[in-house]
CSV table of C-alpha atoms in Angstrom, one decimal:
chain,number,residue,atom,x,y,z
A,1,UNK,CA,-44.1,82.4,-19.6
A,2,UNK,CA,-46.9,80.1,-17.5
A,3,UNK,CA,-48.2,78.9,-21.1
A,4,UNK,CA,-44.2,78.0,-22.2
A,5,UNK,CA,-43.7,76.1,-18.9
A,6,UNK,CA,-47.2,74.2,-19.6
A,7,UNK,CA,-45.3,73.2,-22.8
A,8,UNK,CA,-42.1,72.1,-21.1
A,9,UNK,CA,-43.5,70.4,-18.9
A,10,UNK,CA,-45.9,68.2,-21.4
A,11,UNK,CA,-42.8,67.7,-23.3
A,12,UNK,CA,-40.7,66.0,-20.2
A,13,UNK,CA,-43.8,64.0,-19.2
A,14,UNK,CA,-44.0,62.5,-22.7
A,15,UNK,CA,-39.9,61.9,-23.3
A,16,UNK,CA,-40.5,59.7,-19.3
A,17,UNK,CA,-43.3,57.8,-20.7
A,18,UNK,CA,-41.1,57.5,-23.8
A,19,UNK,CA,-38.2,55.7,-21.6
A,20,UNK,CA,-40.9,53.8,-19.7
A,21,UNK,CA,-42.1,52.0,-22.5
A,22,UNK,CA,-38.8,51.1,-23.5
A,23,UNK,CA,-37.8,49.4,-20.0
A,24,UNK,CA,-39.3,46.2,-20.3
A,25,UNK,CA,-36.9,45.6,-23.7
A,26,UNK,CA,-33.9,46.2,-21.1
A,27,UNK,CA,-34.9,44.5,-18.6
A,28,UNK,CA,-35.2,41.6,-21.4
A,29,UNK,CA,-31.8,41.7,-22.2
A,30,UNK,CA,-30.1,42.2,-18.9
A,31,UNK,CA,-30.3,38.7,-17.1
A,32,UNK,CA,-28.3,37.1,-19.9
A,33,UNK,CA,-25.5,35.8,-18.5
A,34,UNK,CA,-27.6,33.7,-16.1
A,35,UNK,CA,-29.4,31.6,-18.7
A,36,UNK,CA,-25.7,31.2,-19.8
A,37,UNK,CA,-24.7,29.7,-16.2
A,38,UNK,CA,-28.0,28.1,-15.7
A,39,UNK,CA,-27.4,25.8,-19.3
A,40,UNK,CA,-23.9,24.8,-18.3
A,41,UNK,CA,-25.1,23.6,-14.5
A,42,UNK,CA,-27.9,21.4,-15.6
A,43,UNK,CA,-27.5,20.3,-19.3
A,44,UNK,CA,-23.7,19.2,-19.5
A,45,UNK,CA,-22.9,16.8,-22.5
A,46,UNK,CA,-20.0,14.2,-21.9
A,47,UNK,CA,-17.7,16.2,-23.8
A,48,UNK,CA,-18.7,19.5,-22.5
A,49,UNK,CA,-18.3,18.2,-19.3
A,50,UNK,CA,-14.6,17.1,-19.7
A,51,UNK,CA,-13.8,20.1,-21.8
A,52,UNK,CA,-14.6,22.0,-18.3
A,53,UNK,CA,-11.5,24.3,-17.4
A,54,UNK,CA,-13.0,23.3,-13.5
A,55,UNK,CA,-12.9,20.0,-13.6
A,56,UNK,CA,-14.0,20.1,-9.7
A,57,UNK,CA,-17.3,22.9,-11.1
A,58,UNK,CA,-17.8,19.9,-13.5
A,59,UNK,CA,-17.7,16.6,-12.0
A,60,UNK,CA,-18.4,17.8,-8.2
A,61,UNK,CA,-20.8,20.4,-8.3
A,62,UNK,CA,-22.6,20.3,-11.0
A,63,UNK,CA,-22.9,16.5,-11.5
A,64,UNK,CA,-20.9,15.5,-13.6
A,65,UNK,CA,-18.3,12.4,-13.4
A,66,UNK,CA,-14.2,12.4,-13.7
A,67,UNK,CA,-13.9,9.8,-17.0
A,68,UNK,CA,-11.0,7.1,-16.3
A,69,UNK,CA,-9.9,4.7,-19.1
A,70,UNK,CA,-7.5,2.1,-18.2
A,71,UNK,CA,-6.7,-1.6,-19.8
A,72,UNK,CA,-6.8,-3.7,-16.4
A,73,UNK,CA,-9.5,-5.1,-14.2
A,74,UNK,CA,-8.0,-4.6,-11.0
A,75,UNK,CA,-7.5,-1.1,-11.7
A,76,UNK,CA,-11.5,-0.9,-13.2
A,77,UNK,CA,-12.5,-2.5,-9.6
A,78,UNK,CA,-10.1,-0.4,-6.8
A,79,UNK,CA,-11.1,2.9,-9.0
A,80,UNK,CA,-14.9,2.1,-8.7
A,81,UNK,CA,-14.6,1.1,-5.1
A,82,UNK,CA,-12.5,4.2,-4.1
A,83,UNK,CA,-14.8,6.7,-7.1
A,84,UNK,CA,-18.4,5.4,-6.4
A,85,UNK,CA,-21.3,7.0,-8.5
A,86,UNK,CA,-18.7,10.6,-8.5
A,87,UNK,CA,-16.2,8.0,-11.9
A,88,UNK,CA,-17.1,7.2,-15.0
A,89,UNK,CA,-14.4,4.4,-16.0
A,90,UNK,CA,-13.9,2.5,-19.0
A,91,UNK,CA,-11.8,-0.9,-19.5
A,92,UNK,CA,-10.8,-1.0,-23.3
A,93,UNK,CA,-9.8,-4.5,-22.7
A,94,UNK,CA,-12.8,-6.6,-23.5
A,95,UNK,CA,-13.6,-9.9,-21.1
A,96,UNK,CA,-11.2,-12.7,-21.2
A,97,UNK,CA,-9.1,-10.5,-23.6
A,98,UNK,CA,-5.2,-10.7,-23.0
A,99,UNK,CA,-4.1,-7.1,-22.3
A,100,UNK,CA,-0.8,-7.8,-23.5
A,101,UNK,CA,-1.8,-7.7,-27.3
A,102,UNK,CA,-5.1,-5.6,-27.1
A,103,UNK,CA,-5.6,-3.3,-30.2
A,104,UNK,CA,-7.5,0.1,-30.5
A,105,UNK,CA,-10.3,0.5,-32.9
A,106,UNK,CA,-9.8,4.7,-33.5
A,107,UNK,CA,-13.1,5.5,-31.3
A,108,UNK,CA,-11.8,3.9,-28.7
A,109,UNK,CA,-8.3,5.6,-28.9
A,110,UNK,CA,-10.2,9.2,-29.3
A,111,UNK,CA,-12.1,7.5,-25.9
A,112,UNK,CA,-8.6,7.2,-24.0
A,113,UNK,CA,-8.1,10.7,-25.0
A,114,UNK,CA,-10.6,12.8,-23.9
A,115,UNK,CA,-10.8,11.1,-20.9
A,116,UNK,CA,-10.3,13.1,-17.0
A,117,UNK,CA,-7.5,10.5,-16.1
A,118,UNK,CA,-5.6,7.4,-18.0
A,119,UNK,CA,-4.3,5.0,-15.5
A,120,UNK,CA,-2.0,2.4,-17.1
A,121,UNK,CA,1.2,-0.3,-16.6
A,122,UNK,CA,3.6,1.4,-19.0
A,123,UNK,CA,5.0,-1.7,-21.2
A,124,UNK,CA,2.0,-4.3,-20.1
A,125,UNK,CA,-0.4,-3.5,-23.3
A,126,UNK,CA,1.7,-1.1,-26.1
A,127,UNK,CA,-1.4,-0.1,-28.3
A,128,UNK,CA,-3.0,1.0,-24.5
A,129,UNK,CA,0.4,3.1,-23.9
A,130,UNK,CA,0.4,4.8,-27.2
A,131,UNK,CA,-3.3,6.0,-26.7
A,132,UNK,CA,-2.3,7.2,-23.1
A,133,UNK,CA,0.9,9.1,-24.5
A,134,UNK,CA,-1.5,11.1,-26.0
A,135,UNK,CA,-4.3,12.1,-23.6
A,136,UNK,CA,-5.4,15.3,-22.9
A,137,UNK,CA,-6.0,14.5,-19.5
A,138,UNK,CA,-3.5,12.9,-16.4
A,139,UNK,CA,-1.9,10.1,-17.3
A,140,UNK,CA,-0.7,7.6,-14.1
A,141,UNK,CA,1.9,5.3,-14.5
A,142,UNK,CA,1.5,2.9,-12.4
A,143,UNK,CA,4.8,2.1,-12.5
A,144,UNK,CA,5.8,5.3,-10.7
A,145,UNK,CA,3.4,4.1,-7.8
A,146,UNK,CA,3.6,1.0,-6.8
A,147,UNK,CA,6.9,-1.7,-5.7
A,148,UNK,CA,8.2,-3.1,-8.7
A,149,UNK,CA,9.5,-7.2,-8.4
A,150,UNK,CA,11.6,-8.4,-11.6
A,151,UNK,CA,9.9,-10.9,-13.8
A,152,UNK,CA,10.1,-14.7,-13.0
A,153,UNK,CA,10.3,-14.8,-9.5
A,154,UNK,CA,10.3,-18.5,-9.6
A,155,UNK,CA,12.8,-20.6,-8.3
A,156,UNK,CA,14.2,-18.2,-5.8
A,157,UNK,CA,13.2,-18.6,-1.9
A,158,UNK,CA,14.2,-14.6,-1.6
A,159,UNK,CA,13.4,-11.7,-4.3
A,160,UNK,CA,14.5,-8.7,-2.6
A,161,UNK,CA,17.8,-9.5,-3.4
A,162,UNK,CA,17.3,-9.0,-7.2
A,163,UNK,CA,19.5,-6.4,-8.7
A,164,UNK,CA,19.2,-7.7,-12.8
A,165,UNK,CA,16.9,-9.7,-15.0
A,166,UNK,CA,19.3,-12.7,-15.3
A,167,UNK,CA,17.7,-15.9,-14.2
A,168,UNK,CA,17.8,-19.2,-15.6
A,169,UNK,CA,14.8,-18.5,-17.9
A,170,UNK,CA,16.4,-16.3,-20.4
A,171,UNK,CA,16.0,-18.9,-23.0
A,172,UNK,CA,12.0,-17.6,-22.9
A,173,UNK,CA,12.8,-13.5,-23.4
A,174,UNK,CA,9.6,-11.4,-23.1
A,175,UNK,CA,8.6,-9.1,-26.2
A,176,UNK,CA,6.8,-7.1,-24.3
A,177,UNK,CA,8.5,-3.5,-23.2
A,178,UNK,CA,8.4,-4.3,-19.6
A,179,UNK,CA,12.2,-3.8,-19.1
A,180,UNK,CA,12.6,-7.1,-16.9
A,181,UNK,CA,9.4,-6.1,-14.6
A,182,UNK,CA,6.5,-7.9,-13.8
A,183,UNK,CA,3.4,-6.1,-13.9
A,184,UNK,CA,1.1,-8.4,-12.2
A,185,UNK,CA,1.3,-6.4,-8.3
A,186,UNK,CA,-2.4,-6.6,-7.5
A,187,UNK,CA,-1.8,-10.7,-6.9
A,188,UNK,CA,-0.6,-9.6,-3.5
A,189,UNK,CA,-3.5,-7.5,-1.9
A,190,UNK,CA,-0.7,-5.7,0.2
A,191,UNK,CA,-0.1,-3.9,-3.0
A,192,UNK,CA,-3.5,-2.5,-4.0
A,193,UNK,CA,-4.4,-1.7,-0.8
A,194,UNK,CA,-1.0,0.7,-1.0
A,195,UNK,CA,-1.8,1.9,-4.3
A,196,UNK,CA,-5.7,2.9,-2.9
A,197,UNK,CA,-4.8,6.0,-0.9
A,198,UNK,CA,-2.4,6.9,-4.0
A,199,UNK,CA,-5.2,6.9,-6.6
A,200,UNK,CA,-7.8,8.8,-4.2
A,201,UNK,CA,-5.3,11.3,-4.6
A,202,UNK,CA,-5.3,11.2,-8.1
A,203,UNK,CA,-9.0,11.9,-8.2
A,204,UNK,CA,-9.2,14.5,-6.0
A,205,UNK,CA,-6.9,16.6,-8.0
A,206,UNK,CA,-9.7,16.1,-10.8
A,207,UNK,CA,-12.4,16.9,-8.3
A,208,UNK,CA,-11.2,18.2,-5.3
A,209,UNK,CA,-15.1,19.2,-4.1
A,210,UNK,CA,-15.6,15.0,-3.5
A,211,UNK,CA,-11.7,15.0,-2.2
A,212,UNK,CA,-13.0,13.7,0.9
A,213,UNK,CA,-15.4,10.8,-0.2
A,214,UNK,CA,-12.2,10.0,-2.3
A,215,UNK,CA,-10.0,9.2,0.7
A,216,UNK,CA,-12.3,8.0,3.1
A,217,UNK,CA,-13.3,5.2,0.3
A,218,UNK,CA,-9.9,4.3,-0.2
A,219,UNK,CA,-9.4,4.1,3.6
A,220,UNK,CA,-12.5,1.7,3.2
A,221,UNK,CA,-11.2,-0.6,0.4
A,222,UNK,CA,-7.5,-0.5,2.2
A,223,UNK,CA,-8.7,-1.9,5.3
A,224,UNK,CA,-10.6,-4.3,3.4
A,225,UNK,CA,-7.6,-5.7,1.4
A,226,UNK,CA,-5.6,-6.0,4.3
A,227,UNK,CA,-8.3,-8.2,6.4
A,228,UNK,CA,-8.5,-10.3,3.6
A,229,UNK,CA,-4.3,-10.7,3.3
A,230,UNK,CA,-3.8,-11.7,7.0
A,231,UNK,CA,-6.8,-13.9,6.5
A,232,UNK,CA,-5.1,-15.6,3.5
A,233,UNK,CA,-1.4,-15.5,4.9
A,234,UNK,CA,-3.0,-17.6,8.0
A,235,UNK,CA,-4.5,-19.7,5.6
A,236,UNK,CA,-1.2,-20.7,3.0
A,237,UNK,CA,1.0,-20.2,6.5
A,238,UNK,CA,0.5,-23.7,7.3
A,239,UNK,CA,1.1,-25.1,3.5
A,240,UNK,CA,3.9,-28.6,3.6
A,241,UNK,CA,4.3,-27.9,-0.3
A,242,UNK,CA,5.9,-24.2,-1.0
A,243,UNK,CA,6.9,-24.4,-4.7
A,244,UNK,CA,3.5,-24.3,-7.0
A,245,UNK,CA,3.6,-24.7,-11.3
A,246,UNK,CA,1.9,-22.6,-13.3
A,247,UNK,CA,2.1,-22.6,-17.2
A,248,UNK,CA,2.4,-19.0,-17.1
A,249,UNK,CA,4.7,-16.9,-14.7
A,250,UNK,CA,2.5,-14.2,-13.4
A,251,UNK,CA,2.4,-15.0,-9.9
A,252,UNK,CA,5.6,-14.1,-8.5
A,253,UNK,CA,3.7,-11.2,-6.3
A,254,UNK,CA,1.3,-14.1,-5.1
A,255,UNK,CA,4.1,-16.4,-4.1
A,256,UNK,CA,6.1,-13.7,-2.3
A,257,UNK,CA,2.8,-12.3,-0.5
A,258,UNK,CA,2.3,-15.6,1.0
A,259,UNK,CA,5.8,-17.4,0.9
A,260,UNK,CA,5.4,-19.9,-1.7
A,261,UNK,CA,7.7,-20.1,-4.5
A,262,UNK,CA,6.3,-19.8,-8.0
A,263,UNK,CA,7.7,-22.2,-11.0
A,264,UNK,CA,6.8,-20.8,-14.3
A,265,UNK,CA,6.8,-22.9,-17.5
A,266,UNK,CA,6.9,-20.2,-19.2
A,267,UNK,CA,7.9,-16.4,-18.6
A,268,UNK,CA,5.4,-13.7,-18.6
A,269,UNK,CA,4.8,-13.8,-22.3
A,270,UNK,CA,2.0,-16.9,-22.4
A,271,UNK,CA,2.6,-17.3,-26.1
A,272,UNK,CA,6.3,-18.2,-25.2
A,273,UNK,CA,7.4,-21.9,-26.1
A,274,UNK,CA,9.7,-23.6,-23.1
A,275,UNK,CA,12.4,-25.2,-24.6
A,276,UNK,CA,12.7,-29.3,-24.0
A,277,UNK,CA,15.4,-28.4,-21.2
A,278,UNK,CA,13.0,-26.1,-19.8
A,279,UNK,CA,10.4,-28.5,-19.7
A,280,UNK,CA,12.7,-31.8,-18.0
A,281,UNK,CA,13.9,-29.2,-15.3
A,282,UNK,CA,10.1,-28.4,-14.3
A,283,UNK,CA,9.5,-32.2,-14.2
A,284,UNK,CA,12.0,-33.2,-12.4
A,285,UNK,CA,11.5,-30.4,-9.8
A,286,UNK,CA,7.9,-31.1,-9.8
A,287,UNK,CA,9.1,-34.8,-8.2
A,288,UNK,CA,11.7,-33.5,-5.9
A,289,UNK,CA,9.2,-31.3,-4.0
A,290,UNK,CA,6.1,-32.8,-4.2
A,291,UNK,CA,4.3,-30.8,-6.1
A,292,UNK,CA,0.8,-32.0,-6.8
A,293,UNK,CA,-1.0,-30.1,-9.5
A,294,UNK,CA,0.5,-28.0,-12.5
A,295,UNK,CA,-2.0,-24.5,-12.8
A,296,UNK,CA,-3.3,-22.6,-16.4
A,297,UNK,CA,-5.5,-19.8,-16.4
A,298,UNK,CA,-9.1,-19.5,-17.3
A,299,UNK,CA,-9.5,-19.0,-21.0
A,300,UNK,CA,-6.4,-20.2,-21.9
A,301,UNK,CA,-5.1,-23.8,-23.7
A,302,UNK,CA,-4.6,-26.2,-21.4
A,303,UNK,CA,-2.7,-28.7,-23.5
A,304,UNK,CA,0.7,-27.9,-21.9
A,305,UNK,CA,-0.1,-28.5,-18.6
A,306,UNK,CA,-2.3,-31.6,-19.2
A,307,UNK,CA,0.5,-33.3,-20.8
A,308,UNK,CA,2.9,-32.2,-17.9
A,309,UNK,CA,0.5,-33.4,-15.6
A,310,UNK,CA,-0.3,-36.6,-17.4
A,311,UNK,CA,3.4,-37.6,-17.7
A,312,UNK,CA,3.7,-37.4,-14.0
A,313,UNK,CA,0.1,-38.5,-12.5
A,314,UNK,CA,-0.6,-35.0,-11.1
A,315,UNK,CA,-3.7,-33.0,-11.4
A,316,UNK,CA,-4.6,-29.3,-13.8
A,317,UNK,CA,-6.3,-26.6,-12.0
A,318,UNK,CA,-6.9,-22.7,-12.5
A,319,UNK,CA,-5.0,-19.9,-11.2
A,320,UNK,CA,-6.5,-16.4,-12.6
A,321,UNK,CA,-4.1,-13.6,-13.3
A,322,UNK,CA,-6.7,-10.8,-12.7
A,323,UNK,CA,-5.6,-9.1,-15.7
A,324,UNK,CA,-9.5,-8.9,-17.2
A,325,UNK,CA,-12.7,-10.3,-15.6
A,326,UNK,CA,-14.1,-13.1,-18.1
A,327,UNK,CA,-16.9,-15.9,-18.0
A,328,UNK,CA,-14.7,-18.0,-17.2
A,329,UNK,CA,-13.5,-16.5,-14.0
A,330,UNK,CA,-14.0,-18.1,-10.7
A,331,UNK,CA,-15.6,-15.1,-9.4
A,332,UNK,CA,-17.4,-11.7,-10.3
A,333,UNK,CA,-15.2,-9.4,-8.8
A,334,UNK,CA,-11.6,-9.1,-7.5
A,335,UNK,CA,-12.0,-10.4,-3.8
A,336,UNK,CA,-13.9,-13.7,-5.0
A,337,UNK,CA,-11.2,-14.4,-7.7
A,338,UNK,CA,-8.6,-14.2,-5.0
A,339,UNK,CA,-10.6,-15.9,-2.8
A,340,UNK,CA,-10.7,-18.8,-5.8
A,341,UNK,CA,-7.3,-18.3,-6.6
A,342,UNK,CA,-6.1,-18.7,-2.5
A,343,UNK,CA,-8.4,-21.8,-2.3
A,344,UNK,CA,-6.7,-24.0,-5.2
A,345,UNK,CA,-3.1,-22.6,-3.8
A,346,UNK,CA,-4.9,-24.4,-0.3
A,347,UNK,CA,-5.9,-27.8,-1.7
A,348,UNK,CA,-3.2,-28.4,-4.6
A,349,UNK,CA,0.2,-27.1,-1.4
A,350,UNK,CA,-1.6,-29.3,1.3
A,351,UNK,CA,-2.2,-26.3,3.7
């Protein structure tokens, strides 16, 4: 029996060394999940990183950024200033380009589609609106945030009061799909600083773990705007000239910001031709009030208003719409372009 137990016993001793041998192959394999977690925290690719189901795991913890595409400067600068390092963003609309007739190569449509967030002026550029209609990601109308004024403010003292798109301009219709609206908003600083808080929002819903960098940059930017609007309402208060010319009629938001009254040449469309009636109203109400100087836009041909402006002995100057940032711009950024654009208001209105 003693010798049998001997035998047992050698036998259990040999099936344990057996197992121990074979524990380092387990404990191989058991810890594979976490290479699995480790790869997607510190080697996300851009698409991987949008794919995310988390977008907050993604873009706020683990470093990546919530991708924005949008066709409009203004929008590129108040989404960096409120997004920081934290957004990616991407203006399809190349420098001095006119948004209103911008096309999409099919990399840069696929580039609108994958990204986070699309924030766009439904109507302004169509080609834009048809790559947004398709995103993957949150599309913002900006339309659905901000106050909306009718096209061609000019040659009305008060715009509230505007119920229909009737005017005496209808002889210059647009063709864009902007139902009688005028898009330009972020002439009157008022505006974007509304919009700020609104599109901090936005973002946090793609990254709610930087929710609170979001908001307290917007409260930042806000504040910012509105120093710079009551410093620039002082400044065109004390203008003798209220009614200003431009060649193209995207400054009604300006003009009711700062209680000037905008006369367009055109409408919004700048490829619009004023008819010759068009064109003997504007000159005689450019002698009636005074007006000094007829405005174009960087970029754009200044033959109209030279000829405008030589017929009557007045001066051409530049008013920038903001739309896109270009070379010729009078400033690198949103605030010194405003800052440009309140100075000629200054000089050509006498204030």
């Amino acid at each position: 029996m003693s010798t049998r137990t001997g035998l047992l016993s050698i036998v259990a001793v040999a099936a344990l060394a057996a197992c121990s041998n074979q524990a380092p192959s387990s404990t191989q394999s058991t810890p594979v999940p976490a290479p699995t977690s480790s790869v997607t925290t510190t080697a996300p690719s851009p698409s991987s990183a949008s794919s995310e189901p988390m977008t907050a795991d993604a873009n706020g913890v683990k470093g990546g950024k919530v991708t924005v595409a949008t066709a409009l400067y203004p929008i590129e600068w108040l989404t960096k200033e409120i997004g920081g390092d934290h957004v990616a963003i991407t203006n399809l609309v190349a420098p001095g380009q006119d948004a209103h007739h911008i096309e999409l190569s099919p990399s840069q449509v696929q580039e609108v589609m994958d990204a986070d967030m699309v924030i766009h002026f439904n109507g302004l550029a169509p080609a834009f609106d048809d790559a947004a209609a398709k995103s993957q990601g949150k599309a913002v109308d900006l339309r659905q945030l901000i106050r909306l004024e009718l096209a061609d403010h000019d040659d009305h003292d008060d715009h509230d009061d505007h119920d229909d798109g009737d005017d005496d301009h209808d002889d210059h219709d647009h063709d864009h799909d902007l139902g009688g609206v005028d898009p330009h908003f972020w002439l009157d600083p008022d505006e974007l600083a509304d919009l700020a808080p609104k599109l901090a929002e936005a973002l946090s819903e793609q990254d709610p773990a930087n929710a609170a960098m979001y908001r307290e940059n917007a409260t930042r930017i806000a504040s910012t705007l509105d120093a710079r609007d009551d410093e620039w309402d002082r400044r065109l208060d004390r203008c003798t000239i209220k009614p200003f010319v431009t060649t193209h009629a995207a400054f009604g938001y300006l003009a009711d910001a700062y209680d000037l009254r905008q006369i367009g040449i055109k409408g919004l469309d700048p490829d619009a031709e004023p008819t010759p009636e068009r064109l003997n109203a504007i000159r005689e109400e450019i002698s009636r009030a005074g007006v000094t100087t007829v405005f174009t836009e960087p970029s754009a041909t200044t033959a109209l208003a030279e000829s405008i402006a030589q017929d009557l002995n007045i001066q051409v100057a530049t008013l920038d719409p903001l739309e896109s940032l270009s070379p010729d711009s009078p400033g690198k950024d949103y605030l010194e372009v405003m800052q440009a654009n309140i100075d000629a208001l200054a000089k050509a209105n006498n204030c």
